[in-house]
CSV table of C-alpha atoms and ligand atoms in Angstrom, one decimal:
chain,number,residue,atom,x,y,z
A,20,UNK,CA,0.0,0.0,0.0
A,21,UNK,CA,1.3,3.3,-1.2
A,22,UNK,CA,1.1,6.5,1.0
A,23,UNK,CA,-0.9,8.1,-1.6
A,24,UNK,CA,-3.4,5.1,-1.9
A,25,UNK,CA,-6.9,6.0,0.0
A,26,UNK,CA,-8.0,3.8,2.6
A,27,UNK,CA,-11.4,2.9,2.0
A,28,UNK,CA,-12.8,1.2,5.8
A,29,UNK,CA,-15.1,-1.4,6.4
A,30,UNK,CA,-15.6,-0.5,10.3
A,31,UNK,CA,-17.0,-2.8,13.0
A,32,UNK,CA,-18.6,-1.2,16.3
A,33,UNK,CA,-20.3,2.1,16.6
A,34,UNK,CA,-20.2,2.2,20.5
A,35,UNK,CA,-17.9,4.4,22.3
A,36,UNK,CA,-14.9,3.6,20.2
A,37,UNK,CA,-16.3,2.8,16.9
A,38,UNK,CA,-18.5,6.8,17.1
A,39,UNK,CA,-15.3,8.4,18.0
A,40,UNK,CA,-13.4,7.2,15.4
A,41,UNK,CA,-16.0,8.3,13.1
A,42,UNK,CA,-15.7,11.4,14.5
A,43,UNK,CA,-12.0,12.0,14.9
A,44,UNK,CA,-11.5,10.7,10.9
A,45,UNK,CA,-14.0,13.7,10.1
A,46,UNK,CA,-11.7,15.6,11.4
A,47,UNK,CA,-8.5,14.6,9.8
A,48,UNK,CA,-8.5,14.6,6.3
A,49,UNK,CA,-5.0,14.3,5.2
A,50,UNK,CA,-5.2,10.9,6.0
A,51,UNK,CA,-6.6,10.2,2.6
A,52,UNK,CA,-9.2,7.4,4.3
A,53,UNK,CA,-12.9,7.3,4.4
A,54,UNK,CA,-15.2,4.9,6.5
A,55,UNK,CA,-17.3,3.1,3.7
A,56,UNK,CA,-19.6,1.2,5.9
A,57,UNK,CA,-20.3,-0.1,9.3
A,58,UNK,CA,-21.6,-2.7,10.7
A,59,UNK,CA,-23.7,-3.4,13.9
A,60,UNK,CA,-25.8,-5.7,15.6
A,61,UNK,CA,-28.6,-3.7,16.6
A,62,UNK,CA,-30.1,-1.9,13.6
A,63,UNK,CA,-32.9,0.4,15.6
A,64,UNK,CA,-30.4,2.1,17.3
A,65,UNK,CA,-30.5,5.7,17.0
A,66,UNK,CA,-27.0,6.4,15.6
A,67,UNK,CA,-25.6,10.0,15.0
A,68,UNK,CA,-24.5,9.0,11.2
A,69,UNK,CA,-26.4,8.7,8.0
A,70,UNK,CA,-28.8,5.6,7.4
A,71,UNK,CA,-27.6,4.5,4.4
A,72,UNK,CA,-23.9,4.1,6.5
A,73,UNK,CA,-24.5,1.4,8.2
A,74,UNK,CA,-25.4,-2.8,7.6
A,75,UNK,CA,-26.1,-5.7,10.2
A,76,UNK,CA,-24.5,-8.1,7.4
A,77,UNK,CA,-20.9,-8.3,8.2
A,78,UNK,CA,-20.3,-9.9,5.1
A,79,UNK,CA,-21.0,-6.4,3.4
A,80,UNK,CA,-17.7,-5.2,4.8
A,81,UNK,CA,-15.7,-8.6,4.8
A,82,UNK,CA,-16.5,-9.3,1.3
A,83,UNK,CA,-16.3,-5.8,-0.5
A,84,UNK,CA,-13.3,-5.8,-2.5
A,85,UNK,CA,-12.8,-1.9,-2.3
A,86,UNK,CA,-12.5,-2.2,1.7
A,87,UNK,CA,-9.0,-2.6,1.6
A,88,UNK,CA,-8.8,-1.8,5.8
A,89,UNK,CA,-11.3,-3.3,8.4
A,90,UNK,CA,-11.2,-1.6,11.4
A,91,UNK,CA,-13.1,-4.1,14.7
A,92,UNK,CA,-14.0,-2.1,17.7
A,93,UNK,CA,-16.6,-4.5,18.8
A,94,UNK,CA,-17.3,-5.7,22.7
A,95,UNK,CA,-17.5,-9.5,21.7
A,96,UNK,CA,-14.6,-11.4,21.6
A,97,UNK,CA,-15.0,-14.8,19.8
A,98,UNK,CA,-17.7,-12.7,16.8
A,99,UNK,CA,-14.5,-10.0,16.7
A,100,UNK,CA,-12.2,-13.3,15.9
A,101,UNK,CA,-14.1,-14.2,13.3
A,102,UNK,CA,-14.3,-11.2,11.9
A,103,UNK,CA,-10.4,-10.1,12.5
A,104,UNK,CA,-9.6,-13.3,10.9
A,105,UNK,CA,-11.7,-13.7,8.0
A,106,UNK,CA,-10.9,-10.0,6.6
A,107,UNK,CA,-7.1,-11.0,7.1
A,108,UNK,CA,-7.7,-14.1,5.0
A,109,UNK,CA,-9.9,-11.9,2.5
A,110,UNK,CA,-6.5,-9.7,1.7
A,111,UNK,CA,-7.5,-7.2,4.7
A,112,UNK,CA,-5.4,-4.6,6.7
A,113,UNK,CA,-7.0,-5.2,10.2
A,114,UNK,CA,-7.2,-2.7,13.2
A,115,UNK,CA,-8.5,-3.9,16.3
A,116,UNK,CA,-9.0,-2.7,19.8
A,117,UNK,CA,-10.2,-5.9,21.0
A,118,UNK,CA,-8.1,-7.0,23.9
A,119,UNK,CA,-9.8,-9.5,25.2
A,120,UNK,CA,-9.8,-11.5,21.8
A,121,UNK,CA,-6.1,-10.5,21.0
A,122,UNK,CA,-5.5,-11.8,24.5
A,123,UNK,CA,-7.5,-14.9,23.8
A,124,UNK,CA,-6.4,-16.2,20.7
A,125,UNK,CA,-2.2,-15.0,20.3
A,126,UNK,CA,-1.1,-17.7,18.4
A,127,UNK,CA,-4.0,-18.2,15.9
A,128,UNK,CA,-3.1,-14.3,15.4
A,129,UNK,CA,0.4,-14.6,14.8
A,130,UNK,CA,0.2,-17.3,12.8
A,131,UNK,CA,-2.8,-15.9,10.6
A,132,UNK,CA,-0.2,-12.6,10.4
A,133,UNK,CA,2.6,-15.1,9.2
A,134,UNK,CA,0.8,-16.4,6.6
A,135,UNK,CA,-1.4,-13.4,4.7
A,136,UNK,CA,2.6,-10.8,5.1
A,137,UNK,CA,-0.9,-8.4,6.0
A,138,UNK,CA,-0.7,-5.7,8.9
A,139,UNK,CA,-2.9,-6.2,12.1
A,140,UNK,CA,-2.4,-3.5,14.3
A,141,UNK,CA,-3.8,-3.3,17.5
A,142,UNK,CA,-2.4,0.1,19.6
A,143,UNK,CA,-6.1,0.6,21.5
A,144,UNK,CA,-5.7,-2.6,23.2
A,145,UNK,CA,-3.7,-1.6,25.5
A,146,UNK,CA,-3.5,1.8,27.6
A,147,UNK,CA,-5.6,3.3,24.6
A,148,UNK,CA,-3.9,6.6,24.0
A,149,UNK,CA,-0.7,5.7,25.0
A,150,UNK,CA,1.8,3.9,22.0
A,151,UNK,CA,3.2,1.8,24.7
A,152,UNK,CA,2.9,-1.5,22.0
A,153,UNK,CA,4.9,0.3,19.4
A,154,UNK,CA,7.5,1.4,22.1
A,155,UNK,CA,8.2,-1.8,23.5
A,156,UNK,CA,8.1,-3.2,19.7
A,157,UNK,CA,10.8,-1.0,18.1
A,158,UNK,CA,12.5,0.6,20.7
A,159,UNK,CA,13.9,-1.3,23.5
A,160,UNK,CA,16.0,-4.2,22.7
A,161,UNK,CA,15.6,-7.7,24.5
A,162,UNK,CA,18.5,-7.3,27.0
A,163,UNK,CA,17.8,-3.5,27.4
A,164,UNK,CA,14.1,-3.8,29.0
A,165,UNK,CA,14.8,-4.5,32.4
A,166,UNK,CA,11.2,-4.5,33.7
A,167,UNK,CA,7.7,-3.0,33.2
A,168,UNK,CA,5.4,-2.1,36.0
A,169,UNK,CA,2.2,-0.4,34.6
A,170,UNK,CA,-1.3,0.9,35.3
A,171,UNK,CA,-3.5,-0.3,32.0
A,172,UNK,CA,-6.8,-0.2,33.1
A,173,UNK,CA,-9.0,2.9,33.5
A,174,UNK,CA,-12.2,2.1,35.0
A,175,UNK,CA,-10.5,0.4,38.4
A,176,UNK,CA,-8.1,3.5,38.4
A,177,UNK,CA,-10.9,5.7,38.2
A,178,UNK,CA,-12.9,4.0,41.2
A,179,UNK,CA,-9.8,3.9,43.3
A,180,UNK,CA,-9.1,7.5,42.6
A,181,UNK,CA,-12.7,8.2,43.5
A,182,UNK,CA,-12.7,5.7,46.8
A,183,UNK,CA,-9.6,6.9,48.4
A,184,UNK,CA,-9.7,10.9,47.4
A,185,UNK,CA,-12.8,11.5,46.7
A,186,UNK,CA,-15.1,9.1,49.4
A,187,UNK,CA,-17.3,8.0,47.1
A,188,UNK,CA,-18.4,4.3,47.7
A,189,UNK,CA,-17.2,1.6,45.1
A,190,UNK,CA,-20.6,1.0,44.0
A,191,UNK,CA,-21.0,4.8,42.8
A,192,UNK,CA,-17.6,5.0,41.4
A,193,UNK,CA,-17.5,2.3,38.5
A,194,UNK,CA,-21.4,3.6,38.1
A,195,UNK,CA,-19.5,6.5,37.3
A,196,UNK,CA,-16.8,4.7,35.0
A,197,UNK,CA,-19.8,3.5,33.1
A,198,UNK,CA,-21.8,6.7,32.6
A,199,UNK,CA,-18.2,7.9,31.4
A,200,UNK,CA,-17.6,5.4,28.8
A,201,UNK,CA,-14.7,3.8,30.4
A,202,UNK,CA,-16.0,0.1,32.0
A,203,UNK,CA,-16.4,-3.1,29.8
A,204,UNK,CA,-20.1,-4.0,28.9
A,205,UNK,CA,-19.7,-6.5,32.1
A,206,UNK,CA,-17.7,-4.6,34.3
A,207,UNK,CA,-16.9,-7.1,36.4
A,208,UNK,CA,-13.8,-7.5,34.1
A,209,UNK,CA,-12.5,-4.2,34.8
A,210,UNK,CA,-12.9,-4.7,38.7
A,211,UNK,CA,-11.6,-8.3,39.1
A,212,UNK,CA,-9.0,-7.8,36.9
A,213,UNK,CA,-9.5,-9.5,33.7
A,214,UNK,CA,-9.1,-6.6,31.3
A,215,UNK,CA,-5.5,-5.8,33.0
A,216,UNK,CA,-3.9,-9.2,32.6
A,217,UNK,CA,-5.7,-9.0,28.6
A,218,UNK,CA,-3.8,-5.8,28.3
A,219,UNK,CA,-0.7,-7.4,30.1
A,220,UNK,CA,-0.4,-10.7,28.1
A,221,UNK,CA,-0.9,-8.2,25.0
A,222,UNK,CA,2.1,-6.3,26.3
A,223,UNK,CA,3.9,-9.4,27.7
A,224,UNK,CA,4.6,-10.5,24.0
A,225,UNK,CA,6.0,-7.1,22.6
A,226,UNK,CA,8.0,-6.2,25.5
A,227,UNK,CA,9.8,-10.0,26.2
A,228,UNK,CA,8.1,-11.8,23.5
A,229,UNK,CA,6.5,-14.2,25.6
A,230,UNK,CA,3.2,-16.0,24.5
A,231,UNK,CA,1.2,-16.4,27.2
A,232,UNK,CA,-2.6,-17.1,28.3
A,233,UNK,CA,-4.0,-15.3,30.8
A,234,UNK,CA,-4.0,-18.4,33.2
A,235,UNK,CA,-0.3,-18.4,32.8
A,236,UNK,CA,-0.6,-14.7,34.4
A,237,UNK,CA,-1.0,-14.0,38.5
A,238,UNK,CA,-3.7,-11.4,38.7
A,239,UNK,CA,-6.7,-10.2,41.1
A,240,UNK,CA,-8.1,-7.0,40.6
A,241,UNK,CA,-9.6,-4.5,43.1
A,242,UNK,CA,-12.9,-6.6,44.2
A,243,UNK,CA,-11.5,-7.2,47.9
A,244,UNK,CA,-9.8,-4.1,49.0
A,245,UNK,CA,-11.0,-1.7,51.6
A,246,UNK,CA,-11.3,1.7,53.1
A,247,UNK,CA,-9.2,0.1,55.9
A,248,UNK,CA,-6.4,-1.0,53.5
A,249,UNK,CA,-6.7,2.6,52.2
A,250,UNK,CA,-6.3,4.0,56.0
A,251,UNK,CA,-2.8,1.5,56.4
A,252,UNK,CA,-1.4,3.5,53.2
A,253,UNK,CA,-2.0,6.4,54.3
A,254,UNK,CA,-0.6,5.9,57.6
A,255,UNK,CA,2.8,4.2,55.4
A,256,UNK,CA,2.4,7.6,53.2
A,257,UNK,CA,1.3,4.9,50.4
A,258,UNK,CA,-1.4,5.1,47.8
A,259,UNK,CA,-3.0,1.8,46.1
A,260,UNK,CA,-2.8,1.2,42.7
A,261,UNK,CA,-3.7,-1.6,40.4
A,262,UNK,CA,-0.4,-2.8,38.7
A,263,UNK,CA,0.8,-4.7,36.0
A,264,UNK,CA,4.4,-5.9,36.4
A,265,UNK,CA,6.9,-7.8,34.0
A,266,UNK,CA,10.7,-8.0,35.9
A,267,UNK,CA,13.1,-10.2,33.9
A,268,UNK,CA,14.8,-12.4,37.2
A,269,UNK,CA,18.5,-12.7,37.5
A,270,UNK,CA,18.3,-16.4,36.5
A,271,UNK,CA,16.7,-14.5,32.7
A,272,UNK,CA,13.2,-15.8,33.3
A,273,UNK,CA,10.6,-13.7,33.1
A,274,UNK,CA,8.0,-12.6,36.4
A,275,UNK,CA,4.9,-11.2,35.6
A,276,UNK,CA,1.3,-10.3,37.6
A,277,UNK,CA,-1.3,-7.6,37.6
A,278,UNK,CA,-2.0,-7.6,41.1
A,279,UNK,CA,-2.9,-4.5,43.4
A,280,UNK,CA,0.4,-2.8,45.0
A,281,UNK,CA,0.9,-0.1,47.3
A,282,UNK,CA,2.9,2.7,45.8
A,283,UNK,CA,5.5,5.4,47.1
A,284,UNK,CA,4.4,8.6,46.9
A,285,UNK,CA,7.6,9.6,44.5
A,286,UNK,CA,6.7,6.3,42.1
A,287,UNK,CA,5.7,7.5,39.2
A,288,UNK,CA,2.5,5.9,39.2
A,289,UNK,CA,1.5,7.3,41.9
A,290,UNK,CA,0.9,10.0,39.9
A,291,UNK,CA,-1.6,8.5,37.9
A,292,UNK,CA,-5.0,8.9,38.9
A,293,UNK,CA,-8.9,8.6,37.2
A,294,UNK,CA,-9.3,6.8,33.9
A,295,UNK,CA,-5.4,7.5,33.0
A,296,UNK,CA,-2.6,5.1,32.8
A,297,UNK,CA,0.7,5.0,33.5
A,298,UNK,CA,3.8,2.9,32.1
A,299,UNK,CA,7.3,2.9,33.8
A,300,UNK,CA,9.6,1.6,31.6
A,301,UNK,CA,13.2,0.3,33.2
A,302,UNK,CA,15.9,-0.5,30.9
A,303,UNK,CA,20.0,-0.4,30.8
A,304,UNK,CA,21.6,3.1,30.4
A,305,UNK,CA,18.1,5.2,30.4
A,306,UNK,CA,17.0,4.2,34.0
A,307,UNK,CA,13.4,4.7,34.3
A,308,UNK,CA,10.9,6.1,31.7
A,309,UNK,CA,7.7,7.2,32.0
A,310,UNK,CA,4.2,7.3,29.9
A,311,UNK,CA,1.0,8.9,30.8
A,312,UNK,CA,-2.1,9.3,29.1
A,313,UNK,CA,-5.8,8.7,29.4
A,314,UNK,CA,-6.4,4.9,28.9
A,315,UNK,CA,-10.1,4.5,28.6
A,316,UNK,CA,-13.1,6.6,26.7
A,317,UNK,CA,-14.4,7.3,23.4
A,318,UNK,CA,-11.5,10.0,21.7
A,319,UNK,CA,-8.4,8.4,23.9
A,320,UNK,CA,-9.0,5.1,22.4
A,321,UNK,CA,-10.2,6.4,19.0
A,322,UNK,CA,-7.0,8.5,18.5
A,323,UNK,CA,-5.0,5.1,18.8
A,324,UNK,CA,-7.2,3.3,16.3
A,325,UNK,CA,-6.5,6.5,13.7
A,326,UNK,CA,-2.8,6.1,14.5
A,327,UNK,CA,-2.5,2.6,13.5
A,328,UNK,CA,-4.8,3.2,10.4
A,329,UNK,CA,-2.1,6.1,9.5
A,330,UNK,CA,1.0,3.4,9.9
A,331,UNK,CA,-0.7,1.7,7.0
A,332,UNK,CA,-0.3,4.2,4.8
A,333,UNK,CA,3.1,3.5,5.2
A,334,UNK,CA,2.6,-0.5,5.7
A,335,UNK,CA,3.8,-0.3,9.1
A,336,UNK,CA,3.8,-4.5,10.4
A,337,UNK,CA,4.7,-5.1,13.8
A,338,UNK,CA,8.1,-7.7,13.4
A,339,UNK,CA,7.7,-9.3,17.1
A,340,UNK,CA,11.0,-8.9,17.1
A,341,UNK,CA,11.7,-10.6,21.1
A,342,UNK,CA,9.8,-13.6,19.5
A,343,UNK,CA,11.4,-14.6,16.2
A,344,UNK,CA,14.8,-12.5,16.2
A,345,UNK,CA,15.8,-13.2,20.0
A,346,UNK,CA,15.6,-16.5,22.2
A,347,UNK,CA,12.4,-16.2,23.5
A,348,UNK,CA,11.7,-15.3,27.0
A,349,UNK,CA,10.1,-17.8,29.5
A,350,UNK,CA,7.6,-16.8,32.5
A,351,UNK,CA,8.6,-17.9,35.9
A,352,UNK,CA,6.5,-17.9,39.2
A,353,UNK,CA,9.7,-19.0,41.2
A,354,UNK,CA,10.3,-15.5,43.5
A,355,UNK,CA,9.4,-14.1,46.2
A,356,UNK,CA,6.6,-11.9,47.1
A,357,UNK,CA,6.3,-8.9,49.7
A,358,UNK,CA,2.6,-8.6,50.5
A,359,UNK,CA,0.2,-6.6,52.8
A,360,UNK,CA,-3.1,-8.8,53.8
A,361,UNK,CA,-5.5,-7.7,55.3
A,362,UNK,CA,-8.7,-9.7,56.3
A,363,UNK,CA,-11.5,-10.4,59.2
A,364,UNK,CA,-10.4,-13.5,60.9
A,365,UNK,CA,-7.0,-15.3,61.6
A,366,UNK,CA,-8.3,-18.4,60.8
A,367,UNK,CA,-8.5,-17.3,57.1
A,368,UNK,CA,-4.7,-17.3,56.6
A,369,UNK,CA,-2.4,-20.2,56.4
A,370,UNK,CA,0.1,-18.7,58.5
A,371,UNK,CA,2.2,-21.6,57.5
A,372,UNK,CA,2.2,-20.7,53.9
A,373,UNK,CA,4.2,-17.2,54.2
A,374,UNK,CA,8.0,-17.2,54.3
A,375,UNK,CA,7.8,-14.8,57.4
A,376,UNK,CA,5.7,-12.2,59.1
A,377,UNK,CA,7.0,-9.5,59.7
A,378,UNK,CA,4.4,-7.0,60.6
A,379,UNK,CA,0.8,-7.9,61.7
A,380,UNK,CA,-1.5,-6.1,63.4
A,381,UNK,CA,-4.9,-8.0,65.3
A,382,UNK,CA,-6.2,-4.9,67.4
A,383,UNK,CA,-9.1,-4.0,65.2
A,384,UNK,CA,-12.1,-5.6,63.4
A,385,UNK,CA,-10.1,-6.1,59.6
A,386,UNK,CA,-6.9,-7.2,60.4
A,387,UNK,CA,-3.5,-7.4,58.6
A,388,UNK,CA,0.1,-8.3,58.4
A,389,UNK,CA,3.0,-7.9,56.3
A,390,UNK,CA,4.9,-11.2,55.0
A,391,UNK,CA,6.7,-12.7,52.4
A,392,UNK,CA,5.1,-16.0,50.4
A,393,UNK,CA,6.3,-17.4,47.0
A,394,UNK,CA,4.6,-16.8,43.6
A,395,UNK,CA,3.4,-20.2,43.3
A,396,UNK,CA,2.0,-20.7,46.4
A,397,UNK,CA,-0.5,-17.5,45.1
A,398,UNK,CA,-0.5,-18.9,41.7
A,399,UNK,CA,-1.8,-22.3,43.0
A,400,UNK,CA,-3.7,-21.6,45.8
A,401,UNK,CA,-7.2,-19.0,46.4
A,402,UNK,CA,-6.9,-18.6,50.0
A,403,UNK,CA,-6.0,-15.2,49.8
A,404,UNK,CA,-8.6,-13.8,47.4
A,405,UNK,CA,-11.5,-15.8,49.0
A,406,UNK,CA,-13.3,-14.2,52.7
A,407,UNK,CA,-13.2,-10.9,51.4
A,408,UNK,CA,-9.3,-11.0,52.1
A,409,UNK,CA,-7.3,-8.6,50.5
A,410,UNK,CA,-3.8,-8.7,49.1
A,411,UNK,CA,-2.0,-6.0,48.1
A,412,UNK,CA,1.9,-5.8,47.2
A,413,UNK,CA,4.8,-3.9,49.3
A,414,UNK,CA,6.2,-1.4,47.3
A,415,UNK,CA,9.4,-3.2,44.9
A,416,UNK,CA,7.8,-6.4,46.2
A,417,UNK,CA,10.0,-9.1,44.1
A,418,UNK,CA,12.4,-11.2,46.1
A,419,UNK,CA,14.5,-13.4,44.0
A,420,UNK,CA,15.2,-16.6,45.2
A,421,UNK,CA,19.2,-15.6,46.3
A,422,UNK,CA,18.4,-12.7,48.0
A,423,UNK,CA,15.6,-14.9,50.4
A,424,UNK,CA,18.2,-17.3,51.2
A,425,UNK,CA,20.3,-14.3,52.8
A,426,UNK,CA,17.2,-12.7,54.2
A,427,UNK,CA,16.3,-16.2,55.6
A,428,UNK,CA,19.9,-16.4,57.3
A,429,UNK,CA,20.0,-13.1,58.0
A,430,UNK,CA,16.8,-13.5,60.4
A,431,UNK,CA,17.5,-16.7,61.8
A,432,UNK,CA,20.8,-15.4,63.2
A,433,UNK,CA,19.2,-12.7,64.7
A,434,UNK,CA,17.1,-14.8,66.2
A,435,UNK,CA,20.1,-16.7,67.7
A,436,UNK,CA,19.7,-19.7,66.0
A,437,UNK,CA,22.5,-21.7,64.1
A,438,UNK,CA,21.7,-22.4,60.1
A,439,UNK,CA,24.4,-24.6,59.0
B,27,HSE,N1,-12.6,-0.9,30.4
B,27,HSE,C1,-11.3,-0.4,29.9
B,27,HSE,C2,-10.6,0.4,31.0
B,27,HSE,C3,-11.5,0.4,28.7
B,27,HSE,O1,-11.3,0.8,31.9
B,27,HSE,O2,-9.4,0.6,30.9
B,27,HSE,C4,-10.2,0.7,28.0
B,27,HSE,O3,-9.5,-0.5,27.5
């Protein structure tokens, strides 16, 4: 595809991303593309675009030859699959926002890419505005990207924000988020998580090359945590966020969770608050860099989508470069955890399972300590997501598996005890 060539769109979605787009295209015209048709499911909708625009037969878009670009921005996952798929196979440039899918079905993606030499781009999928993919994809090297820790959801950022500055109550936060724009069509994916590891195991791949599935990924999301837990932070001059993290280990595996962590109140991501995200990027030479920009709603997202339809123009591809040019990275869940639980009775913790304790606190009705447990003993086990318990991550909470044995020592001999 030249630079000169027009991009005539076959777009799928006219929600909040799919009406934004249409908007934001109206308003660039240098970009030589126009949005031939759209399809939808519901055709009584009132839309706020001509009639004769839209079609509930997706086959209109997938098998019009002049649609040279389909652009999904659709909630469902396995019907945007299909449709991602089929216009790739039809001889289709593909955008897609849809996370969950690209999260869901990786290798069928890659592969389909292999095999057509086509473009699928997917910026929106993950922190929306932000062009965190196409940063991790061409600019840092495999052995320069020391770790990730990130804040890709909006909606849960947005209630916490709310919650802990604000006092609203959970329930009229994310009813906020919704009215906004920002929450999935079952939001329980934004608050327990679900959408952050999609947007992790998304960025997982183009930051270490890893393909992973979700399950492969630690995560909770917000669900169990508490004004109380709030009250602890403050106290620690800590603020909660919920945060993705990739580390690569000394032994060169890979750690990687979306899990909620307290932060320091000079950690970037602290700064982030409401439907933005944040990105800190660590990597040799440059120390830490930082992203910032709104991660959910209708123009955030759309501007993304318009981005990667631009890179065609220039047949932009992303190369995976971590996966096929470098050994592949492996994910690990053997490290150590610093952790914060809190929770209503004793009896829910297996004491037994931590490392060590060393903080807890029993004086009022939710209780908590401070402890270290391994990554596989959370990645197994549900104990400390179930009875309303809350876990929450120490700031810098990984502790490879050398540095425990020293710690262990460490606190053994202090204890006066001999650990030959
Ligand atoms: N529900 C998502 C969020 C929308 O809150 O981040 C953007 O992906």
């Amino acid at each position: 595809m030249s630079n000169d060539k027009q991009l005539v769109i076959g777009l799928f979605g006219f929600g909040v991303v799919g009406e934004g787009l249409y908007k934001v295209l109206h308003q660039t015209e240098s970009l030589n593309a126009r949005i031939k048709k759209v399809c939808i499911k519901n055709a009584n909708k009132k839309r706020n675009a001509p009639d004769e625009l839209f079609t509930t037969d997706r086959d209109v878009i997938l098998n019009d030859p002049e649609i040279n670009v389909v652009v999904e921005v659709i909630n469902e996952s396995e019907p945007a699959f299909y449709i991602v798929s089929t216009a790739l196979k039809n001889g289709k440039e593909v955008v897609s926002a849809s996370k969950k899918m690209i999260a869901e079905h990786l290798p069928e993606l890659l592969k389909l890419q292999t095999e057509t030499g086509l473009s699928f781009l997917y910026e929106a999928s993950a922190c929306a505005s932000i062009p965190v993919i196409r940063n991790l994809e061409e600019y840092y090297d495999n052995d320069l990207l020391h770790g990730i820790r990130g804040i890709v959801n909006g909606s849960t950022n947005y209630i916490l924000t709310k919650m802990f500055e604000e006092k609203l109550d959970f329930k009229q936060a994310l009813l906020q988020a919704q009215q906004l724009g920002f929450a999935e069509a079952d939001p329980t994916l934004d608050v327990d998580g679900w959408d952050a590891v999609n947007k992790w195991v998304i960025l997982l791949l183009h930051a270490y090359g890893v393909v992973s599935k979700v399950e492969d990924v630690l995560f909770t999301g917000i669900q169990n945590i508490q004004g109380a837990d709030a009250t602890v932070g403050r106290e620690k001059n800590l603020e909660i966020r919920l945060v993705g993290q990739a580390k690569k280990l000394q032994n060169g595996k890979v750690a990687a969770f979306v899990l909620p962590q307290f932060v320091k109140h000079d950690d970037h991501l602290s700064f982030v608050k409401n439907e933005y995200n944040g990105a800190v990027v660590e990597s040799s030479f440059a120390d830490k860099q930082f992203f910032y920009g709104k991660g959910a709603g209708s123009f955030p997202t759309a501007s993304a989508v318009l981005s990667d339809i631009s890179a065609l123009r220039y047949d932009y591809k992303y190369e995976y470069k971590k996966l096929y040019y470098h050994q592949p990275n492996e994910l690990t869940t053997d490290y150590y955890l610093k952790v914060y639980l809190s929770f209503d009775d004793w009896d829910f913790i297996p004491k037994e399972k931590l490392e060590w304790i060393e903080e807890w606190h029993a004086e009022s009705d939710r209780k908590y300590l401070v402890g270290v447990v391994h990554a596989n003993e959370l990645k197994q086990n549900n104990w400390w997501r179930e009875n309303g318990t809350s876990l929450i991550l120490s700031p810098e909470p990984i502790i490879e598996d050398v540095e425990i044995r020293k710690l262990k020592k460490k606190s053994l001999e202090l204890a006066g005890l001999n650990i030959n």
